[in-house]
PDB file of C-alpha atoms in Angstrom:
ATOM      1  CA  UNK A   1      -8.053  16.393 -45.684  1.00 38.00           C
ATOM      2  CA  UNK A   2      -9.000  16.347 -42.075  1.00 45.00           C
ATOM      3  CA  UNK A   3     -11.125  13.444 -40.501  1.00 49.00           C
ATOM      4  CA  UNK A   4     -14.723  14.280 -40.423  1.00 51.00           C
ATOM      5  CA  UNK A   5     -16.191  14.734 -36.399  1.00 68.00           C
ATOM      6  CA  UNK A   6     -13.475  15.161 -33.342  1.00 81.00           C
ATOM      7  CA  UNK A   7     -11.324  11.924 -34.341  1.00 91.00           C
ATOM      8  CA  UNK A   8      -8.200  13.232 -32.585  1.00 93.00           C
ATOM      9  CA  UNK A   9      -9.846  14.552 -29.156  1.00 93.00           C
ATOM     10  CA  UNK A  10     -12.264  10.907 -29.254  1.00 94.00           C
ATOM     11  CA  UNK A  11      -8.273   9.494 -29.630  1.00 94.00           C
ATOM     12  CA  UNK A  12      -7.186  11.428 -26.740  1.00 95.00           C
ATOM     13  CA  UNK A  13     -10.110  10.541 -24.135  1.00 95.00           C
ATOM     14  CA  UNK A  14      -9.753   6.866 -24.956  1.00 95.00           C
ATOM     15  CA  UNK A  15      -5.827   6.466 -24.327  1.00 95.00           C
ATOM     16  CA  UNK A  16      -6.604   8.550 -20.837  1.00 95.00           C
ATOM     17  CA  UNK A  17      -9.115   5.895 -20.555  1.00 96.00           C
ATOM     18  CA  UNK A  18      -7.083   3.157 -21.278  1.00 95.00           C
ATOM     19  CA  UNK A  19      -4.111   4.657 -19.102  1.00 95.00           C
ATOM     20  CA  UNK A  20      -6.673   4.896 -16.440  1.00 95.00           C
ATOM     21  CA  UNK A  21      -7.748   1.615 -16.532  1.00 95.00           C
ATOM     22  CA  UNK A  22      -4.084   0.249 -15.910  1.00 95.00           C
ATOM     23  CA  UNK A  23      -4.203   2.268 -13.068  1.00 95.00           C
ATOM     24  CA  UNK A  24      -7.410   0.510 -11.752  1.00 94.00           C
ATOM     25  CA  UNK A  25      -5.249  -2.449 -12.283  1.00 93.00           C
ATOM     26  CA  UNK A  26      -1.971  -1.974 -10.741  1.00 92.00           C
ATOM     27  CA  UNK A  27      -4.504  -0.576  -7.235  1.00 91.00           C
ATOM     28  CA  UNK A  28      -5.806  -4.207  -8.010  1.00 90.00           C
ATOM     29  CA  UNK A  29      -2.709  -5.900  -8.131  1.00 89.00           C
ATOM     30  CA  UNK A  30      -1.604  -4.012  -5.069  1.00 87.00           C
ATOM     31  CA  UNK A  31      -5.074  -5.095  -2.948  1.00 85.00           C
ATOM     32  CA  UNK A  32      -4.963  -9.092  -3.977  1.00 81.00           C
ATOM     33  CA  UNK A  33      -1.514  -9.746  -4.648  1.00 72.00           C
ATOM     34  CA  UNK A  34       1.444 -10.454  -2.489  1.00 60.00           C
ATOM     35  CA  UNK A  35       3.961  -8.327  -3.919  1.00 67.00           C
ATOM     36  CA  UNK A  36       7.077  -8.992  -1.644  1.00 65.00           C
ATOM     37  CA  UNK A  37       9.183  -6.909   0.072  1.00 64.00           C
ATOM     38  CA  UNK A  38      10.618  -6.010  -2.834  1.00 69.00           C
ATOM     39  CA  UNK A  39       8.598  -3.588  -5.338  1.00 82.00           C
ATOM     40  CA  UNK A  40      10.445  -0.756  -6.371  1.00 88.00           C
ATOM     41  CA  UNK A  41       9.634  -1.727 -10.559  1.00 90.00           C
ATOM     42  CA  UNK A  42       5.987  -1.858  -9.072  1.00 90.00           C
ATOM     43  CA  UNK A  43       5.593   1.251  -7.308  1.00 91.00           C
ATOM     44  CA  UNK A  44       8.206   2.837 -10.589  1.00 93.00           C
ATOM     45  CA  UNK A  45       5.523   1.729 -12.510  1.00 93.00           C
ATOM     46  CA  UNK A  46       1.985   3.485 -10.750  1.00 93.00           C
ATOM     47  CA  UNK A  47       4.364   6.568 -10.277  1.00 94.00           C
ATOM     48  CA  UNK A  48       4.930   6.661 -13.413  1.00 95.00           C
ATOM     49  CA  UNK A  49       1.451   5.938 -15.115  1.00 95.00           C
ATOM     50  CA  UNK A  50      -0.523   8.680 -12.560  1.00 95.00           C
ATOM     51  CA  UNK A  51       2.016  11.758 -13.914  1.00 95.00           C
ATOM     52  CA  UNK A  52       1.295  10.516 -17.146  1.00 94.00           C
ATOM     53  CA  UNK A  53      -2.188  11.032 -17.256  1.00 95.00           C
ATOM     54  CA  UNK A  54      -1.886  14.479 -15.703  1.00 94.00           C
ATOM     55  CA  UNK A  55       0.888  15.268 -18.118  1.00 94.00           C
ATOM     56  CA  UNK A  56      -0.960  14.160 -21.369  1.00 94.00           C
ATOM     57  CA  UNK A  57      -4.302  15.579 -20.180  1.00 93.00           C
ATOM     58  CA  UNK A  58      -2.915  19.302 -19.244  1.00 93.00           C
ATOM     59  CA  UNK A  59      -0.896  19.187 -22.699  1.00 93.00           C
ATOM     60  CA  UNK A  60      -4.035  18.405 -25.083  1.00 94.00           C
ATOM     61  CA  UNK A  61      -6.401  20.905 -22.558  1.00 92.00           C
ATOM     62  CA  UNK A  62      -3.487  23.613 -23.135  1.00 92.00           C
ATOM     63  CA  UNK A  63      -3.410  23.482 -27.145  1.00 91.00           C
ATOM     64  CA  UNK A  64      -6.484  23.063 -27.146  1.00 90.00           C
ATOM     65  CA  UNK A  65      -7.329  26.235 -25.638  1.00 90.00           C
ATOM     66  CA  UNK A  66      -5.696  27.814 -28.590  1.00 88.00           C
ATOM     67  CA  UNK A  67      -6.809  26.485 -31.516  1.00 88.00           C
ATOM     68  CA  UNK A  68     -10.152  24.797 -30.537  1.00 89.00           C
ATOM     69  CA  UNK A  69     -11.813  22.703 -32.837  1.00 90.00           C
ATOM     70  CA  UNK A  70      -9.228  21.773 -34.593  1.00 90.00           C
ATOM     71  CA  UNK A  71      -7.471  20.540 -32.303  1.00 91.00           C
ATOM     72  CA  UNK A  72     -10.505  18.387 -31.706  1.00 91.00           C
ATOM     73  CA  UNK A  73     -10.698  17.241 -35.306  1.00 92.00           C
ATOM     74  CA  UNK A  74      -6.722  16.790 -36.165  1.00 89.00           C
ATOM     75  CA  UNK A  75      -5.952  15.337 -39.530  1.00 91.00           C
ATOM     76  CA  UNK A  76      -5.070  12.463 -41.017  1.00 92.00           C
ATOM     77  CA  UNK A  77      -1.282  12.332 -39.632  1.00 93.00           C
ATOM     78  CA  UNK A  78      -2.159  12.926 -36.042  1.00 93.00           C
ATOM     79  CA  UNK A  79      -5.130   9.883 -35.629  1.00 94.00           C
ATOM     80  CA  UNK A  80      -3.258   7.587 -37.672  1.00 94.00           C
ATOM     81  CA  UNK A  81      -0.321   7.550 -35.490  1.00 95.00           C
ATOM     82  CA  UNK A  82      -2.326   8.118 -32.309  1.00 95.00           C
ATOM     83  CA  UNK A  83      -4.343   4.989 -33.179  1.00 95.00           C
ATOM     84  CA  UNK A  84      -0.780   2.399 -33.381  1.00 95.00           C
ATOM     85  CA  UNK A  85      -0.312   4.156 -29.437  1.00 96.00           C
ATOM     86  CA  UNK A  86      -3.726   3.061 -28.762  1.00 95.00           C
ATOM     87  CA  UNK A  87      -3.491  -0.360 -30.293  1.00 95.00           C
ATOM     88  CA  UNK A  88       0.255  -0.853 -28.013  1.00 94.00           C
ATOM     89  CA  UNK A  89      -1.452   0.379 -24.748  1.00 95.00           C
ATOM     90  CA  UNK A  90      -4.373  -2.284 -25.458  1.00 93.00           C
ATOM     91  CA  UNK A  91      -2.493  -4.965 -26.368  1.00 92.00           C
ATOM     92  CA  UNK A  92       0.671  -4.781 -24.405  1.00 91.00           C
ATOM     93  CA  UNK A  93       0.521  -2.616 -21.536  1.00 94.00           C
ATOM     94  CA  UNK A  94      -3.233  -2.929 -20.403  1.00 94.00           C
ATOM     95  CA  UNK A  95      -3.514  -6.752 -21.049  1.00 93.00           C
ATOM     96  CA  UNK A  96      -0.539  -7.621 -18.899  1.00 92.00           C
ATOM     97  CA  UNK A  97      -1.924  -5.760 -16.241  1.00 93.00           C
ATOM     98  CA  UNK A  98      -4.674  -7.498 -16.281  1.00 92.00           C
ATOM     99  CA  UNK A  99      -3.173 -11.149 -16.548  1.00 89.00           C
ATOM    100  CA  UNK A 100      -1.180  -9.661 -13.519  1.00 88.00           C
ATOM    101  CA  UNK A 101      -4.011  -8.828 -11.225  1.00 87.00           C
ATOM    102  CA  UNK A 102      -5.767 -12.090 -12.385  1.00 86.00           C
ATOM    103  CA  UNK A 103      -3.530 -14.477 -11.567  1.00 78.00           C
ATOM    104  CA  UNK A 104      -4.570 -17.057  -8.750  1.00 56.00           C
ATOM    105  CA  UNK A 105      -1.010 -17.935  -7.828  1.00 50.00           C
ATOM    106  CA  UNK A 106       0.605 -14.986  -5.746  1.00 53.00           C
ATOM    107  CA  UNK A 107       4.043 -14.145  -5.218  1.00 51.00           C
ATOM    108  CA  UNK A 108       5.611 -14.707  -1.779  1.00 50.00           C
ATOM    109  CA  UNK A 109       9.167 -14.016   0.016  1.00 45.00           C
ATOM    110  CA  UNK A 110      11.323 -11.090  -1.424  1.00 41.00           C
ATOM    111  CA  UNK A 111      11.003 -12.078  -5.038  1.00 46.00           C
ATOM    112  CA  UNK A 112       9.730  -9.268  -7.062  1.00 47.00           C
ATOM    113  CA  UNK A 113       6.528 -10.104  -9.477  1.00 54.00           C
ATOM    114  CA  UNK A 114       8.265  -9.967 -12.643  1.00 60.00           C
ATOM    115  CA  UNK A 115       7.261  -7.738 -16.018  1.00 83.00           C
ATOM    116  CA  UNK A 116       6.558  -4.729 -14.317  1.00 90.00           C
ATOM    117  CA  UNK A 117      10.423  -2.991 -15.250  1.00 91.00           C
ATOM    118  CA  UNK A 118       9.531  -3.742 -18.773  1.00 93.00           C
ATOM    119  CA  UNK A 119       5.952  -2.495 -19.115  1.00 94.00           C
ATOM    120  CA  UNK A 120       7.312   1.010 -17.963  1.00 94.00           C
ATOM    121  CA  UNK A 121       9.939   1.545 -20.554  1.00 94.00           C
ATOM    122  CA  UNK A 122       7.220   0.261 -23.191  1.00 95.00           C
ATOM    123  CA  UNK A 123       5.195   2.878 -21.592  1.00 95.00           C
ATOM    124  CA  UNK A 124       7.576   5.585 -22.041  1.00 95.00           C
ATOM    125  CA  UNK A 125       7.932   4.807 -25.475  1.00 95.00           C
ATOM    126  CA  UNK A 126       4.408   5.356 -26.014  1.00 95.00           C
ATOM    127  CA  UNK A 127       3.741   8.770 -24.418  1.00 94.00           C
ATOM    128  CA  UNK A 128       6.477  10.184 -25.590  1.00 94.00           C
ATOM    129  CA  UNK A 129       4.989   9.191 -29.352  1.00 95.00           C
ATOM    130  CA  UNK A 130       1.636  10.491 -27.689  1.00 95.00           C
ATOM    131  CA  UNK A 131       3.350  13.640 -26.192  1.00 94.00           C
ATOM    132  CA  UNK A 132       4.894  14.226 -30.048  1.00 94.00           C
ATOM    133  CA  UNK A 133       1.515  13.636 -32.316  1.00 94.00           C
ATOM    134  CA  UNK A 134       0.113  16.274 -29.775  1.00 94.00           C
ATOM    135  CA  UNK A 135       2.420  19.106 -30.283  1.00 94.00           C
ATOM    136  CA  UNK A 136       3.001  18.229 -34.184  1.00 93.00           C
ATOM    137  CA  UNK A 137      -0.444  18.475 -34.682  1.00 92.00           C
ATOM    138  CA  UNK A 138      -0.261  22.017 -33.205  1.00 91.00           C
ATOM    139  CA  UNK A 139       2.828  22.777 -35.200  1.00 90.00           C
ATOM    140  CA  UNK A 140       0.645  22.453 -38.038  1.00 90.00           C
ATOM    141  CA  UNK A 141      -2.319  23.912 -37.477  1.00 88.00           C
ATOM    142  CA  UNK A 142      -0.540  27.070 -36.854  1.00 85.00           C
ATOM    143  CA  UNK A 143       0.895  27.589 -40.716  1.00 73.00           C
ATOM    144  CA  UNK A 144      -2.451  25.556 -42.217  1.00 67.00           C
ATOM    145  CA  UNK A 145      -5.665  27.956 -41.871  1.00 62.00           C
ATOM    146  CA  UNK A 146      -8.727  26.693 -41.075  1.00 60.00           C
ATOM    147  CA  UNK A 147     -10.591  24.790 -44.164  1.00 59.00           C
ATOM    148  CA  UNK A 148     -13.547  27.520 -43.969  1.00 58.00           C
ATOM    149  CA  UNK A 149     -11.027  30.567 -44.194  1.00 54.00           C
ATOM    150  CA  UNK A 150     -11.556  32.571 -47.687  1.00 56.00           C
ATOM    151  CA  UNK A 151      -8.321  33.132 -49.349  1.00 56.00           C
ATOM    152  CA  UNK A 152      -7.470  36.597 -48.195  1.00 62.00           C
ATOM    153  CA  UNK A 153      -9.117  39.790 -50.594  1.00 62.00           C
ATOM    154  CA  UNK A 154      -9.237  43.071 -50.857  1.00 58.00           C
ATOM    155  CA  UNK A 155     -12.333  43.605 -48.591  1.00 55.00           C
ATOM    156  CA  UNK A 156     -12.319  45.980 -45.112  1.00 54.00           C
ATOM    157  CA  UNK A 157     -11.056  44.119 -42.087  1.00 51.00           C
ATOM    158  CA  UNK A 158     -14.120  44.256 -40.033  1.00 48.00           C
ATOM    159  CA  UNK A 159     -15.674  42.031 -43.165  1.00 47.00           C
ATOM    160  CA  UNK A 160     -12.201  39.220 -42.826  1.00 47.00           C
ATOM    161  CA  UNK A 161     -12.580  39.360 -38.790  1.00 46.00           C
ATOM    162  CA  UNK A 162     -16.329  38.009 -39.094  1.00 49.00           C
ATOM    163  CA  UNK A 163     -15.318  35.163 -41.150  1.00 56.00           C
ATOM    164  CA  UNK A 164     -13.879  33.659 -37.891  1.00 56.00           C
ATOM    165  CA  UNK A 165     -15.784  31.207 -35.878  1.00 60.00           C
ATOM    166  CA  UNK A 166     -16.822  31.786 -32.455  1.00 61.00           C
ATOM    167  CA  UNK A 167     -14.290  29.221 -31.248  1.00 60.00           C
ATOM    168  CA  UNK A 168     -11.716  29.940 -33.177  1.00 65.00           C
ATOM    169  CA  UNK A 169      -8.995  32.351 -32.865  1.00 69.00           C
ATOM    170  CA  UNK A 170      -5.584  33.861 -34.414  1.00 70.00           C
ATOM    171  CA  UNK A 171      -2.589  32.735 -32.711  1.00 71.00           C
ATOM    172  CA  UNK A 172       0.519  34.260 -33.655  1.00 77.00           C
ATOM    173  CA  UNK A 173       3.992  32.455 -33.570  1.00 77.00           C
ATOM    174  CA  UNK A 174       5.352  34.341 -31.004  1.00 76.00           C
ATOM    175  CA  UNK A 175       2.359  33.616 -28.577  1.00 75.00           C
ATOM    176  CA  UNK A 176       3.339  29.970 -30.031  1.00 76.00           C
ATOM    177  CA  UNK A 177       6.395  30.432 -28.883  1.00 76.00           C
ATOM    178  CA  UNK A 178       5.563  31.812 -25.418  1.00 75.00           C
ATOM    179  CA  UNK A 179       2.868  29.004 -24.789  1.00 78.00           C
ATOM    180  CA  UNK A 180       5.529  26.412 -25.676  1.00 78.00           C
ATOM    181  CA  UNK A 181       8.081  28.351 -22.951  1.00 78.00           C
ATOM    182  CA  UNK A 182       5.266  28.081 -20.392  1.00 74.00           C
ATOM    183  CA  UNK A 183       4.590  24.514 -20.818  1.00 77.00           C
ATOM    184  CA  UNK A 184       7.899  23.666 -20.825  1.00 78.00           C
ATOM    185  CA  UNK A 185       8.654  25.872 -17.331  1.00 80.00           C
ATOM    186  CA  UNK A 186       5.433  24.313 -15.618  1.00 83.00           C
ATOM    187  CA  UNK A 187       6.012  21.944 -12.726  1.00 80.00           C
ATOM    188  CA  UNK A 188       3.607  19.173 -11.132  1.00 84.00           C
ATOM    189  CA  UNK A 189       3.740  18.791  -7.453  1.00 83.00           C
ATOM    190  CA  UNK A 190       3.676  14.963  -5.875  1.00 82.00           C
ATOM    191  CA  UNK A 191       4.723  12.969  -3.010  1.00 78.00           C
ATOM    192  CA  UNK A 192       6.967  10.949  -2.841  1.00 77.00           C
ATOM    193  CA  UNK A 193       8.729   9.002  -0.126  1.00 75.00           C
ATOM    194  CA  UNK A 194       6.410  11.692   1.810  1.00 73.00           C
ATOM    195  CA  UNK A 195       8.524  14.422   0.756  1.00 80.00           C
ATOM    196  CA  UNK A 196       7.163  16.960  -1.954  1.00 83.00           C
ATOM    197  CA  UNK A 197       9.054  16.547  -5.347  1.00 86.00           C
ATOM    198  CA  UNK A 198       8.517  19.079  -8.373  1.00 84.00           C
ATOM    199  CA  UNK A 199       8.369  16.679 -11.669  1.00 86.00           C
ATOM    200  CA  UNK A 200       8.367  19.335 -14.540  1.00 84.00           C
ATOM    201  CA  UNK A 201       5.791  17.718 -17.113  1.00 73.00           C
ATOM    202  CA  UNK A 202       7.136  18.673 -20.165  1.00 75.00           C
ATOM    203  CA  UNK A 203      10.034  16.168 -19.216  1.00 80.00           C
ATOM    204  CA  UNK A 204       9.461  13.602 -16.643  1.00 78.00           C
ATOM    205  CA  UNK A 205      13.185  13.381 -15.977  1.00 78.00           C
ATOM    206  CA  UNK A 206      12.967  17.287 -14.650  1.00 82.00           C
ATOM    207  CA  UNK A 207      12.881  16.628 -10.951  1.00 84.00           C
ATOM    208  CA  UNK A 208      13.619  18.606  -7.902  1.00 86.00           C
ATOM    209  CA  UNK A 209      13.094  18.624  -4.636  1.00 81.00           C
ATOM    210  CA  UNK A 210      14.084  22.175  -4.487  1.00 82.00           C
ATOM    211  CA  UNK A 211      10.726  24.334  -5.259  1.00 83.00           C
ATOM    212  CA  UNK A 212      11.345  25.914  -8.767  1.00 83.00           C
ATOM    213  CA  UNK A 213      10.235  28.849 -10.467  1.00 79.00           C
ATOM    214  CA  UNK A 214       7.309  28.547 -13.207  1.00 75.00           C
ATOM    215  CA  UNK A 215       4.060  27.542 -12.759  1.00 75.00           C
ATOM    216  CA  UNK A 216       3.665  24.895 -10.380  1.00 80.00           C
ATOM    217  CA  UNK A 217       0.306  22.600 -10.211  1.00 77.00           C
ATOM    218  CA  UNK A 218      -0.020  22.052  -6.350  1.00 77.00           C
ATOM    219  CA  UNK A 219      -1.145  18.910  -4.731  1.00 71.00           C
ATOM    220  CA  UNK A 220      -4.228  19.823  -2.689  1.00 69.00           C
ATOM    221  CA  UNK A 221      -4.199  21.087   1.331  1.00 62.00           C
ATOM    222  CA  UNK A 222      -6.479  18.360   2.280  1.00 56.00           C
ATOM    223  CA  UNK A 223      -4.233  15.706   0.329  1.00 57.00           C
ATOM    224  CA  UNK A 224      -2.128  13.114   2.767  1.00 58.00           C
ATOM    225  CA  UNK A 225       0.662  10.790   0.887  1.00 57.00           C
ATOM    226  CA  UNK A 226      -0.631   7.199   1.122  1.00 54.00           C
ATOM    227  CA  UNK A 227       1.730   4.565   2.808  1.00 51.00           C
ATOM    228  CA  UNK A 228       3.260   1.651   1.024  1.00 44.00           C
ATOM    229  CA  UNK A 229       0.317  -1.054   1.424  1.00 42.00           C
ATOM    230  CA  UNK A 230      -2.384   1.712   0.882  1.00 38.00           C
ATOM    231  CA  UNK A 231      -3.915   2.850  -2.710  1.00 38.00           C
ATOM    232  CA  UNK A 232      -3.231   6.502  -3.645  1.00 41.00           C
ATOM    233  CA  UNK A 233      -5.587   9.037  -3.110  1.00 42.00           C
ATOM    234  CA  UNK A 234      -9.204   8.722  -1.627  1.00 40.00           C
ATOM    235  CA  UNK A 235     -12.389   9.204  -2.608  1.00 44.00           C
ATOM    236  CA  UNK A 236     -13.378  12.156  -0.446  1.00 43.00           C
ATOM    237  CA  UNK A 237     -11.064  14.545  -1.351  1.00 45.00           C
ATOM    238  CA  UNK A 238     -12.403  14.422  -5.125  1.00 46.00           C
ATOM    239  CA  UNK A 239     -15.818  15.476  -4.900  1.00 48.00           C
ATOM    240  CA  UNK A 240     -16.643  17.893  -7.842  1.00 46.00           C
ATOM    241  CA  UNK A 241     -13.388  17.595 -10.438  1.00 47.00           C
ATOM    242  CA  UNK A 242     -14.034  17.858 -14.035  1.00 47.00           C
ATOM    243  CA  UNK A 243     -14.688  14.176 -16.111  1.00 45.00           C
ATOM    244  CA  UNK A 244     -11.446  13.926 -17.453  1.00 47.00           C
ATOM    245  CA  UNK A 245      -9.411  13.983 -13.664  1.00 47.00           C
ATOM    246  CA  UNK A 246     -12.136  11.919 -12.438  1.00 44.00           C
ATOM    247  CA  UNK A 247     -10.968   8.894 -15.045  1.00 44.00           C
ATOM    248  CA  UNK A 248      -7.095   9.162 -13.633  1.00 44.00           C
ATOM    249  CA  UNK A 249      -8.184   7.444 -10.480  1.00 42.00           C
ATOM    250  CA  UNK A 250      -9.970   4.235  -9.961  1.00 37.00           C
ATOM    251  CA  UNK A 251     -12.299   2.940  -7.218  1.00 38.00           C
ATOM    252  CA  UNK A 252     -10.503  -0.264  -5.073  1.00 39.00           C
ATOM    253  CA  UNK A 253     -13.023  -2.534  -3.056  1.00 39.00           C
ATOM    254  CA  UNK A 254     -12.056  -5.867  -1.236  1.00 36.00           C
ATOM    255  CA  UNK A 255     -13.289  -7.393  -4.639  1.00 38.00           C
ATOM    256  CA  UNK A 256     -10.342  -5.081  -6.701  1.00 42.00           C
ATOM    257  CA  UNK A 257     -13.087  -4.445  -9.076  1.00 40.00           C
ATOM    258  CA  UNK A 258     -13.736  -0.881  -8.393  1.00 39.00           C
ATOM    259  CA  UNK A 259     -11.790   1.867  -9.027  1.00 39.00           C
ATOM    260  CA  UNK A 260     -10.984   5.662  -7.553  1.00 41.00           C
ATOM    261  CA  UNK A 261     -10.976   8.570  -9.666  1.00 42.00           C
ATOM    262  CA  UNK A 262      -7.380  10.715 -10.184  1.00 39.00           C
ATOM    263  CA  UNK A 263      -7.568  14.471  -9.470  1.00 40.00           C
ATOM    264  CA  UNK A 264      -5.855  16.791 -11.868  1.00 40.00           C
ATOM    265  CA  UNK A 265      -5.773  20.569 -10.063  1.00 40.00           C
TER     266      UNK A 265
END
């Protein structure tokens, strides 16, 4: 029995939330914290938790698409387990941030601030449990009909084809199939070391520098890659994006406390 309302897409908007917020932190911890000359783990990390959002957002937006409510709604499986990756973003990944960019003793010389290594593989652990809930629940929406489908009878087709919601729709498994090819052969442009890179976001591990074939999510003409000691992205250049980009990026004052919103193209 499926959970009454849109449990599973109310799931999905607060993890990007929550994965947005730690962004909003690390810009914090970058602004008021002495980080060395050594960072690498740091700047791993805010790398790593910006392709994230964009790669969990575009995968639940994509199913979505095809089997529309439901996706929304999930079932008992799906917001069950996406809760526990809720509850280890909260209490692991998000609160160290914070306890990071909190601190009143900074870090000086060529010492690294330490944790940072560790919070990443955590976080890998967790989207890729995100990344599987998302396409398992689609996995079994296609061979489970929707609850308000009559069992199949002899009546003419035009009669069947009404009993479909307006925002619903048949999805055969080749089209599956082909949707699950396309994601997997779609590519996210970045920066990095101000060089373009190609990070295919069906696996993060996918890179290239070499422009592939596929699909390829651009970064925009007006965008610049931000230097070492400044925050990524700028306010400016994201006038007019839909809610959910907005939340990848967080507004940075001198007081840390505000944070810029993340494009998604």
């Amino acid at each position: 029995m499926s959970p009454t309302g849109v449990a599973f897409q109310k799931q999905v908007d607060a993890l990007l939330n929550e994965l947005s917020d730690c962004i909003g932190f690390c810009h914090q911890i970058r602004e008021t914290r002495r980080l060395g000359s050594k960072h690498e783990n740091f700047d791993n990390l805010v790398s790593y938790l910006l392709a994230s959002h964009t790669s969990l957002s575009t995968k639940y937006d994509t199913l979505r698409e095809c089997f529309g409510h439901r996706m929304d709604v999930g079932d008992e499986a799906s917001v069950a387990s996406m809760s526990k990756c809720l509850r280890a973003v909260s209490s692991d990944i998000k609160k160290k941030l914070y306890e990071i960019a909190n601190k009143t003793v900074q870090t000086v010389g060529a010492r690294q601030l330490s944790g940072f290594s560790t919070l990443l593989q955590h976080w890998k652990l967790i989207e890729s449990d995100a990344s599987s809930i998302i396409i398992s629940l689609s996995q079994r929406l296609i061979i489970t009909p929707p609850v308000s489908t009559p069992v199949p009878s002899p009546t003419p087709s035009l009669k069947q084809g009404s009993q479909l919601r307006s925002n619903q729709q048949v999805v055969s498994k080749s089209d599956f199939d082909f949707l699950i090819s396309h994601v997997q052969n779609s590519w996210i442009e970045r920066w990095s070391n101000e060089q373009l890179i190609y990070v295919n976001y069906q696996d993060d591990k996918n890179r290239t520098y070499q422009k592939p074939d596929g699909f390829i999510k651009t970064v925009p003409t007006s965008y610049r890659p931000a230097r070492t000691e400044g925050l990524i992205g700028s306010k400016s250049s994201h006038d007019g994006l839909n809610e959910r980009e907005r939340r990848s990026h967080a507004y940075t004052g001198s007081n840390g406390s505000r944070r810029e919103e993340y494009r998604r193209q």
